[in-house]
Amino acid sequence: MGSLDSNPASFDAFAADAEGFQPLNADDVRSYLHKSVDFIYDYYKSVESMPVLPGVEPGYLSRLLQSAPPSAAAPFDIAMKELREAVVPGMTHWASPNFFAFFPATNSAAAIAGELIASAMNTVGFTWQANPAATEMEVLALDWLAQLLRLPDSFIMNRTSGGRGTGGGVILGTTSEAMLVTLVAARDAALRRIGSDGVAGITRLTVYAADQTHSTFFKACRLAGFDPANIRSVPTGPETDFAVDPAKLLEVMQADVDAGLVPTYICATVGTTSSNAVDPVGAVADVAAAFNAWVHVDAAYAGSACICPEFRHHLAGVERVDSISMSPHKWLMTCLDCTCLWVRDAHRLTGSLETNPEYLKNDASDSGTVTDLKDMQVGVGRRFRGLKLWMVMRTYGAARLQEHIRSDVAMAKMFEDAVRTDDRFEVVVPRNFALVCFRIKPHGGMTEEDAERANRELMEGLNRTGKAYIAHTVIGGKFVLRFAVGSSLQEERHVRSAWELIRKKTAEIMSGDKVSV
Amino acid sequence: MGSLDSNPASFDAFAADAEGFQPLNADDVRSYLHKSVDFIYDYYKSVESMPVLPGVEPGYLSRLLQSAPPSAAAPFDIAMKELREAVVPGMTHWASPNFFAFFPATNSAAAIAGELIASAMNTVGFTWQANPAATEMEVLALDWLAQLLRLPDSFIMNRTSGGRGTGGGVILGTTSEAMLVTLVAARDAALRRIGSDGVAGITRLTVYAADQTHSTFFKACRLAGFDPANIRSVPTGPETDFAVDPAKLLEVMQADVDAGLVPTYICATVGTTSSNAVDPVGAVADVAAAFNAWVHVDAAYAGSACICPEFRHHLAGVERVDSISMSPHKWLMTCLDCTCLWVRDAHRLTGSLETNPEYLKNDASDSGTVTDLKDMQVGVGRRFRGLKLWMVMRTYGAARLQEHIRSDVAMAKMFEDAVRTDDRFEVVVPRNFALVCFRIKPHGGMTEEDAERANRELMEGLNRTGKAYIAHTVIGGKFVLRFAVGSSLQEERHVRSAWELIRKKTAEIMSGDKVSV
């Protein structure tokens, strides 16, 4: 039948297994991983002394490593050597305890272990059948975390009577994806509601968020096809500590309705990236209800804090929103990537995202008794992210997780207190969590422009030392320094050193500017 | 200044560091990771003997593990014990050498090591400054892989004179994301071209792909807001081995233009999921050129094979397309997730995806001399995926990678030959790579319906044994079995055993059906 093999229906003609290349040879795996663990051990022991922000120039790496791929194999030690000598010196060390920029990427021994095991098992759990354990572990981890956050039962897949409610959750890679998939679900629902023929009605749909909302929200709106002219950035100001004013939101939405437009989606943020402002979730939900608009809560960073009773009030009203996402990779000691999304009505999401190709059909999916997580995300393939999140909660328990949040907040508060006791500085907005927004304030004859220049100089000078890394933002027109506590190796002494360095640099700048300090 | 601390501008008031919880204590990290490595070693040694597809019922895991998150911490061994006893028995073992379903998720010691180190460093390289080494390593790894694939220089960031051309690449999580971001770029370009006021013109834009294209493409089109009525699925048939017919594509596109519509995007697949059909890339590009439509090549699976000269012809014409993506996590021994996307004009992509919030502004980005990879993807956050891909190429070299592809293809060919020598079976479409699409053919008085029933029974019976896992598809109306070689632990003996099992099961089915064999 087209084969030259004369030995029918048998494998006798197969050659004996050659001693070929074995990419997953267990001994090699163990050896490579042990070398990697040694590297990691050394890295954690020494990262504190490395410059947080490297002093490399663009293109540095291509000058150190070969520009063409090797044709022959090389011992793994070669890759490790180049990692040490070429890669590490060009790293921005997010794991450094002297990292105070952006939001920290928190991490833990249990999370890395979970990620490692998931990488080795390397399953692709797009459907329940493709990995029942991964799907169920993800559901369980989301259920546990929802309990820690005291989310209403309506968001939780297995909590209503009969086992399955309408709620559901999924672990995604980024908040942006959580926004995108919920935007698409809301978009499709609104199009149906207005009887749009296909997407023709999309030019009437409007979306809303405070001007402090992460830029990725506005990008996600464009990705989902919303008209740029219909993406509303609601102005905020110091009178609400840069949170959205529900009255203003109502006004903007009503004006749109009066103009024949269709309010479709509102994103409320609990802990903005810029300054940790908290939009009032319940009040936003109440405004949205009048317009039948989808409300999403982005609690990427501050959601983790809400596992502590003293911070949970920031989610008050969450039972009236449609979806909420938060990222344990930001502040719940789970390495990248891990963004949890819960929706109140999973069918609204899967209705827009479901696919059913023949090659993925199986009895379990057909039975309707299982969740196929591919139908709650952009892609099909998916890593076994539930394992690391579960391992973190299983190993540390609510107590340690809360202790960790509280410790970070306490360190941030101490930093804040120190800033407040130094007349040259001001804390620009109230500190809600572990981020302190401060600046050298105009004093001793300085103008606002002088202050901006001094703060830029302070940030850049500080970052150039390699001994600390802080970032900035602009709040209410002011150039502001962001000091984010929480890197997982951080202790009080690191915060203390950074503050001393800030004081020293500030003194230098002030004397250099011939401004008395 | 609002603080009760009477000791100004100093940290003397700070308490001494408490012996608090240290989530990244280096000794704990080493201990947890060593336990994980031991687990992985045992897993690879024993996965062969585990049922590939587990026999668990929906909800099984929640019956084994506690339903509420623990409040207290527990030794890491507890999580490991529950992993072994509750999770592993419910896994579909993609790492098993008896896994022949879907496409395999290939993996290697070097990839797992790279992923582990990246997880421990846990950087978020959204901008170059946020991790220069990660950005440059990603660019380098993409450059190396582009060289292995002999992609034209126009796709490569650092290959044109002067250092930077218009091309560019990025590592994403899934092919779906690669499709989505290029669809959005093409959509925005088409809207500008037709002078659309905002997205009003979107109802005129049309997109195209063969009916064999992965369902995720049609989903990505809907995510990007294309009108469902304008998403064309071009019929294919056995006369082109289920690849798209350029003449038919031209016809459909011309008809759309005649109707006042605007052809915007075509997805050509090199190695479809269903049957490994290969759309003729060059011919598709030629058709598209007449309409100024974006051509994307999805080579998710088969792209890896194109590092071998004997398979490279499947990409012929790639110099005339706009973008190409392929997933080393499918067949280049790199654990999930790793999808490489190259575009010929990176500005067309970043033009749609760029964000520039104040808190991410930095001198390097402002200088225009660096790439900020967040502007080529959906989200902002991103893992250090370049490391594992680079480690794979650095350690195994082109030679081993090619050897690996060839070994898989040879095993698939042997399976194919065996199928062809058994009169009860047929190979349904030509085998292009390491996927064999076959079935029990109607024989001995069997109708087409009998054959479908027998093939379903064979697949389900086989999968129930736990000794092999194969999947199915429908090609040209026929229910077909997919036998995908390539799981990284696979050797010839596993293929041989699977074939013997298939023969045995088939004999059972045939005798049970009272059909002579």
mmCIF file of N, CA and C in Angstrom, chain A residues 340-424:
data_model
loop_
_atom_site.group_PDB
_atom_site.id
_atom_site.type_symbol
_atom_site.label_atom_id
_atom_site.label_comp_id
_atom_site.label_asym_id
_atom_site.label_seq_id
_atom_site.Cartn_x
_atom_site.Cartn_y
_atom_site.Cartn_z
ATOM 1 N N CYS A 340 -6.477 36.480 38.441
ATOM 2 C CA CYS A 340 -7.732 35.771 38.690
ATOM 3 C C CYS A 340 -8.917 36.633 38.275
ATOM 4 N N LEU A 341 -9.788 36.053 37.490
ATOM 5 C CA LEU A 341 -11.013 36.742 37.072
ATOM 6 C C LEU A 341 -12.216 35.934 37.530
ATOM 7 N N TRP A 342 -13.141 36.611 38.188
ATOM 8 C CA TRP A 342 -14.411 35.989 38.525
ATOM 9 C C TRP A 342 -15.547 36.767 37.839
ATOM 10 N N VAL A 343 -16.513 36.046 37.355
ATOM 11 C CA VAL A 343 -17.692 36.695 36.768
ATOM 12 C C VAL A 343 -18.941 36.141 37.435
ATOM 13 N N ARG A 344 -19.961 36.983 37.489
ATOM 14 C CA ARG A 344 -21.184 36.574 38.180
ATOM 15 C C ARG A 344 -21.996 35.622 37.314
ATOM 16 N N ASP A 345 -21.908 35.813 36.004
ATOM 17 C CA ASP A 345 -22.644 34.946 35.093
ATOM 18 C C ASP A 345 -21.675 34.457 34.022
ATOM 19 N N ALA A 346 -21.149 33.269 34.262
ATOM 20 C CA ALA A 346 -20.125 32.744 33.354
ATOM 21 C C ALA A 346 -20.657 32.574 31.937
ATOM 22 N N HIS A 347 -21.958 32.351 31.824
ATOM 23 C CA HIS A 347 -22.517 32.134 30.489
ATOM 24 C C HIS A 347 -22.410 33.376 29.608
ATOM 25 N N ARG A 348 -22.415 34.532 30.251
ATOM 26 C CA ARG A 348 -22.283 35.758 29.451
ATOM 27 C C ARG A 348 -20.883 35.823 28.846
ATOM 28 N N LEU A 349 -19.921 35.259 29.570
ATOM 29 C CA LEU A 349 -18.550 35.259 29.068
ATOM 30 C C LEU A 349 -18.373 34.173 28.009
ATOM 31 N N THR A 350 -18.775 32.956 28.342
ATOM 32 C CA THR A 350 -18.569 31.849 27.406
ATOM 33 C C THR A 350 -19.416 32.035 26.153
ATOM 34 N N GLY A 351 -20.535 32.723 26.278
ATOM 35 C CA GLY A 351 -21.348 32.982 25.095
ATOM 36 C C GLY A 351 -20.577 33.721 24.019
ATOM 37 N N SER A 352 -19.655 34.571 24.443
ATOM 38 C CA SER A 352 -18.840 35.308 23.470
ATOM 39 C C SER A 352 -17.536 34.588 23.127
ATOM 40 N N LEU A 353 -17.084 33.709 23.988
ATOM 41 C CA LEU A 353 -15.722 33.167 23.831
ATOM 42 C C LEU A 353 -15.660 31.682 23.496
ATOM 43 N N GLU A 354 -16.812 31.052 23.488
ATOM 44 C CA GLU A 354 -16.827 29.610 23.271
ATOM 45 C C GLU A 354 -16.438 29.260 21.838
ATOM 46 N N THR A 355 -15.662 28.183 21.704
ATOM 47 C CA THR A 355 -15.422 27.577 20.395
ATOM 48 C C THR A 355 -15.665 26.089 20.569
ATOM 49 N N ASN A 356 -15.956 25.430 19.490
ATOM 50 C CA ASN A 356 -16.290 24.017 19.613
ATOM 51 C C ASN A 356 -15.805 23.238 18.395
ATOM 52 N N PRO A 357 -14.507 23.289 18.120
ATOM 53 C CA PRO A 357 -14.021 22.570 16.946
ATOM 54 C C PRO A 357 -14.109 21.066 17.160
ATOM 55 N N GLU A 358 -14.258 20.345 16.085
ATOM 56 C CA GLU A 358 -14.419 18.890 16.155
ATOM 57 C C GLU A 358 -13.299 18.242 16.961
ATOM 58 N N TYR A 359 -12.047 18.695 16.731
ATOM 59 C CA TYR A 359 -10.913 18.013 17.351
ATOM 60 C C TYR A 359 -10.820 18.224 18.854
ATOM 61 N N LEU A 360 -11.673 19.096 19.407
ATOM 62 C CA LEU A 360 -11.670 19.240 20.876
ATOM 63 C C LEU A 360 -12.941 18.673 21.497
ATOM 64 N N LYS A 361 -13.841 18.136 20.658
ATOM 65 C CA LYS A 361 -15.086 17.599 21.213
ATOM 66 C C LYS A 361 -14.806 16.361 22.064
ATOM 67 N N ASN A 362 -15.540 16.238 23.151
ATOM 68 C CA ASN A 362 -15.392 15.060 24.003
ATOM 69 C C ASN A 362 -16.639 14.921 24.858
ATOM 70 N N ASP A 363 -16.854 13.736 25.391
ATOM 71 C CA ASP A 363 -18.085 13.449 26.129
ATOM 72 C C ASP A 363 -18.269 14.356 27.331
ATOM 73 N N ALA A 364 -17.169 14.628 28.042
ATOM 74 C CA ALA A 364 -17.280 15.448 29.253
ATOM 75 C C ALA A 364 -17.805 16.840 28.899
ATOM 76 N N SER A 365 -17.225 17.444 27.846
ATOM 77 C CA SER A 365 -17.694 18.772 27.437
ATOM 78 C C SER A 365 -19.152 18.706 26.984
ATOM 79 N N ASP A 366 -19.469 17.676 26.199
ATOM 80 C CA ASP A 366 -20.833 17.545 25.682
ATOM 81 C C ASP A 366 -21.848 17.390 26.809
ATOM 82 N N SER A 367 -21.417 16.785 27.920
ATOM 83 C CA SER A 367 -22.343 16.529 29.017
ATOM 84 C C SER A 367 -22.774 17.807 29.728
ATOM 85 N N GLY A 368 -21.998 18.868 29.556
ATOM 86 C CA GLY A 368 -22.349 20.122 30.221
ATOM 87 C C GLY A 368 -22.049 20.124 31.708
ATOM 88 N N THR A 369 -21.374 19.104 32.205
ATOM 89 C CA THR A 369 -21.112 19.049 33.650
ATOM 90 C C THR A 369 -19.737 19.594 34.009
ATOM 91 N N VAL A 370 -18.965 19.954 33.001
ATOM 92 C CA VAL A 370 -17.603 20.422 33.290
ATOM 93 C C VAL A 370 -17.387 21.814 32.702
ATOM 94 N N THR A 371 -16.326 22.449 33.164
ATOM 95 C CA THR A 371 -15.929 23.747 32.673
ATOM 96 C C THR A 371 -14.760 23.568 31.717
ATOM 97 N N ASP A 372 -14.860 24.132 30.536
ATOM 98 C CA ASP A 372 -13.718 24.140 29.626
ATOM 99 C C ASP A 372 -13.136 25.550 29.668
ATOM 100 N N LEU A 373 -12.009 25.693 30.344
ATOM 101 C CA LEU A 373 -11.528 27.042 30.660
ATOM 102 C C LEU A 373 -11.084 27.832 29.435
ATOM 103 N N LYS A 374 -10.840 27.174 28.322
ATOM 104 C CA LYS A 374 -10.524 27.904 27.092
ATOM 105 C C LYS A 374 -11.648 28.879 26.720
ATOM 106 N N ASP A 375 -12.871 28.614 27.176
ATOM 107 C CA ASP A 375 -13.997 29.459 26.798
ATOM 108 C C ASP A 375 -14.142 30.698 27.677
ATOM 109 N N MET A 376 -13.140 30.932 28.523
ATOM 110 C CA MET A 376 -13.157 32.130 29.360
ATOM 111 C C MET A 376 -11.886 32.955 29.162
ATOM 112 N N GLN A 377 -11.183 32.725 28.060
ATOM 113 C CA GLN A 377 -9.923 33.423 27.816
ATOM 114 C C GLN A 377 -9.753 33.694 26.328
ATOM 115 N N VAL A 378 -8.705 34.424 25.987
ATOM 116 C CA VAL A 378 -8.433 34.745 24.586
ATOM 117 C C VAL A 378 -8.011 33.507 23.814
ATOM 118 N N GLY A 379 -7.042 32.780 24.330
ATOM 119 C CA GLY A 379 -6.438 31.691 23.579
ATOM 120 C C GLY A 379 -7.068 30.340 23.853
ATOM 121 N N VAL A 380 -6.433 29.317 23.346
ATOM 122 C CA VAL A 380 -6.857 27.942 23.576
ATOM 123 C C VAL A 380 -5.890 27.294 24.581
ATOM 124 N N GLY A 381 -4.605 27.333 24.240
ATOM 125 C CA GLY A 381 -3.600 26.759 25.124
ATOM 126 C C GLY A 381 -3.586 27.478 26.463
ATOM 127 N N ARG A 382 -3.211 26.742 27.494
ATOM 128 C CA ARG A 382 -3.133 27.362 28.820
ATOM 129 C C ARG A 382 -2.239 26.527 29.721
ATOM 130 N N ARG A 383 -1.427 27.215 30.503
ATOM 131 C CA ARG A 383 -0.587 26.526 31.460
ATOM 132 C C ARG A 383 -1.394 26.126 32.692
ATOM 133 N N PHE A 384 -0.785 25.288 33.499
ATOM 134 C CA PHE A 384 -1.411 24.791 34.736
ATOM 135 C C PHE A 384 -1.098 25.800 35.845
ATOM 136 N N ARG A 385 -1.727 26.985 35.739
ATOM 137 C CA ARG A 385 -1.416 28.060 36.681
ATOM 138 C C ARG A 385 -2.038 27.854 38.048
ATOM 139 N N GLY A 386 -3.085 27.037 38.103
ATOM 140 C CA GLY A 386 -3.772 26.842 39.382
ATOM 141 C C GLY A 386 -2.874 26.210 40.441
ATOM 142 N N LEU A 387 -1.911 25.421 39.982
ATOM 143 C CA LEU A 387 -1.086 24.674 40.938
ATOM 144 C C LEU A 387 -0.306 25.606 41.858
ATOM 145 N N LYS A 388 0.371 26.586 41.275
ATOM 146 C CA LYS A 388 1.198 27.454 42.122
ATOM 147 C C LYS A 388 0.331 28.279 43.080
ATOM 148 N N LEU A 389 -0.819 28.749 42.576
ATOM 149 C CA LEU A 389 -1.686 29.550 43.440
ATOM 150 C C LEU A 389 -2.209 28.702 44.595
ATOM 151 N N TRP A 390 -2.589 27.472 44.303
ATOM 152 C CA TRP A 390 -3.056 26.570 45.352
ATOM 153 C C TRP A 390 -1.918 26.270 46.338
ATOM 154 N N MET A 391 -0.736 26.016 45.816
ATOM 155 C CA MET A 391 0.404 25.699 46.697
ATOM 156 C C MET A 391 0.716 26.849 47.648
ATOM 157 N N VAL A 392 0.580 28.070 47.154
ATOM 158 C CA VAL A 392 0.810 29.242 48.010
ATOM 159 C C VAL A 392 -0.197 29.253 49.156
ATOM 160 N N MET A 393 -1.456 29.065 48.836
ATOM 161 C CA MET A 393 -2.477 29.115 49.891
ATOM 162 C C MET A 393 -2.369 27.899 50.810
ATOM 163 N N ARG A 394 -2.067 26.734 50.225
ATOM 164 C CA ARG A 394 -1.987 25.498 51.007
ATOM 165 C C ARG A 394 -0.835 25.559 52.004
ATOM 166 N N THR A 395 0.266 26.158 51.568
ATOM 167 C CA THR A 395 1.481 26.143 52.386
ATOM 168 C C THR A 395 1.513 27.276 53.405
ATOM 169 N N TYR A 396 1.094 28.452 52.958
ATOM 170 C CA TYR A 396 1.211 29.591 53.875
ATOM 171 C C TYR A 396 -0.052 29.824 54.697
ATOM 172 N N GLY A 397 -1.195 29.405 54.145
ATOM 173 C CA GLY A 397 -2.437 29.606 54.895
ATOM 174 C C GLY A 397 -2.802 31.079 54.964
ATOM 175 N N ALA A 398 -4.037 31.321 55.306
ATOM 176 C CA ALA A 398 -4.523 32.704 55.368
ATOM 177 C C ALA A 398 -3.679 33.544 56.324
ATOM 178 N N ALA A 399 -3.231 32.925 57.407
ATOM 179 C CA ALA A 399 -2.515 33.676 58.449
ATOM 180 C C ALA A 399 -1.226 34.296 57.898
ATOM 181 N N ARG A 400 -0.410 33.486 57.246
ATOM 182 C CA ARG A 400 0.855 33.997 56.712
ATOM 183 C C ARG A 400 0.619 35.019 55.608
ATOM 184 N N LEU A 401 -0.386 34.749 54.770
ATOM 185 C CA LEU A 401 -0.662 35.671 53.670
ATOM 186 C C LEU A 401 -1.076 37.041 54.220
ATOM 187 N N GLN A 402 -1.890 37.002 55.243
ATOM 188 C CA GLN A 402 -2.310 38.263 55.862
ATOM 189 C C GLN A 402 -1.129 38.954 56.548
ATOM 190 N N GLU A 403 -0.312 38.147 57.218
ATOM 191 C CA GLU A 403 0.870 38.690 57.898
ATOM 192 C C GLU A 403 1.773 39.415 56.891
ATOM 193 N N HIS A 404 1.893 38.794 55.722
ATOM 194 C CA HIS A 404 2.738 39.352 54.668
ATOM 195 C C HIS A 404 2.195 40.707 54.181
ATOM 196 N N ILE A 405 0.915 40.773 53.956
ATOM 197 C CA ILE A 405 0.295 42.038 53.530
ATOM 198 C C ILE A 405 0.497 43.100 54.614
ATOM 199 N N ARG A 406 0.215 42.713 55.834
ATOM 200 C CA ARG A 406 0.288 43.677 56.947
ATOM 201 C C ARG A 406 1.711 44.171 57.167
ATOM 202 N N SER A 407 2.653 43.283 56.993
ATOM 203 C CA SER A 407 4.049 43.677 57.160
ATOM 204 C C SER A 407 4.446 44.710 56.101
ATOM 205 N N ASP A 408 4.023 44.476 54.873
ATOM 206 C CA ASP A 408 4.323 45.445 53.811
ATOM 207 C C ASP A 408 3.664 46.797 54.101
ATOM 208 N N VAL A 409 2.424 46.729 54.523
ATOM 209 C CA VAL A 409 1.701 47.971 54.798
ATOM 210 C C VAL A 409 2.360 48.721 55.960
ATOM 211 N N ALA A 410 2.784 47.971 56.953
ATOM 212 C CA ALA A 410 3.436 48.602 58.106
ATOM 213 C C ALA A 410 4.734 49.283 57.689
ATOM 214 N N MET A 411 5.494 48.622 56.821
ATOM 215 C CA MET A 411 6.743 49.240 56.357
ATOM 216 C C MET A 411 6.437 50.505 55.548
ATOM 217 N N ALA A 412 5.391 50.431 54.730
ATOM 218 C CA ALA A 412 5.023 51.613 53.945
ATOM 219 C C ALA A 412 4.585 52.744 54.862
ATOM 220 N N LYS A 413 3.871 52.389 55.913
ATOM 221 C CA LYS A 413 3.408 53.410 56.853
ATOM 222 C C LYS A 413 4.590 54.062 57.566
ATOM 223 N N MET A 414 5.571 53.260 57.888
ATOM 224 C CA MET A 414 6.754 53.827 58.542
ATOM 225 C C MET A 414 7.485 54.781 57.601
ATOM 226 N N PHE A 415 7.551 54.394 56.345
ATOM 227 C CA PHE A 415 8.179 55.279 55.365
ATOM 228 C C PHE A 415 7.372 56.576 55.261
ATOM 229 N N GLU A 416 6.078 56.416 55.183
ATOM 230 C CA GLU A 416 5.199 57.583 55.098
ATOM 231 C C GLU A 416 5.393 58.510 56.300
ATOM 232 N N ASP A 417 5.444 57.905 57.476
ATOM 233 C CA ASP A 417 5.628 58.695 58.696
ATOM 234 C C ASP A 417 6.943 59.475 58.639
ATOM 235 N N ALA A 418 7.965 58.802 58.140
ATOM 236 C CA ALA A 418 9.271 59.473 58.052
ATOM 237 C C ALA A 418 9.198 60.653 57.085
ATOM 238 N N VAL A 419 8.554 60.445 55.962
ATOM 239 C CA VAL A 419 8.411 61.523 54.974
ATOM 240 C C VAL A 419 7.688 62.708 55.610
ATOM 241 N N ARG A 420 6.651 62.385 56.377
ATOM 242 C CA ARG A 420 5.843 63.448 56.974
ATOM 243 C C ARG A 420 6.629 64.242 58.017
ATOM 244 N N THR A 421 7.633 63.616 58.568
ATOM 245 C CA THR A 421 8.387 64.332 59.604
ATOM 246 C C THR A 421 9.509 65.183 59.004
ATOM 247 N N ASP A 422 9.683 65.138 57.690
ATOM 248 C CA ASP A 422 10.745 65.903 57.043
ATOM 249 C C ASP A 422 10.097 67.048 56.264
ATOM 250 N N ASP A 423 10.388 68.253 56.673
ATOM 251 C CA ASP A 423 9.703 69.427 56.120
ATOM 252 C C ASP A 423 9.932 69.644 54.628
ATOM 253 N N ARG A 424 10.977 69.038 54.099
ATOM 254 C CA ARG A 424 11.261 69.240 52.676
ATOM 255 C C ARG A 424 10.291 68.461 51.783
#
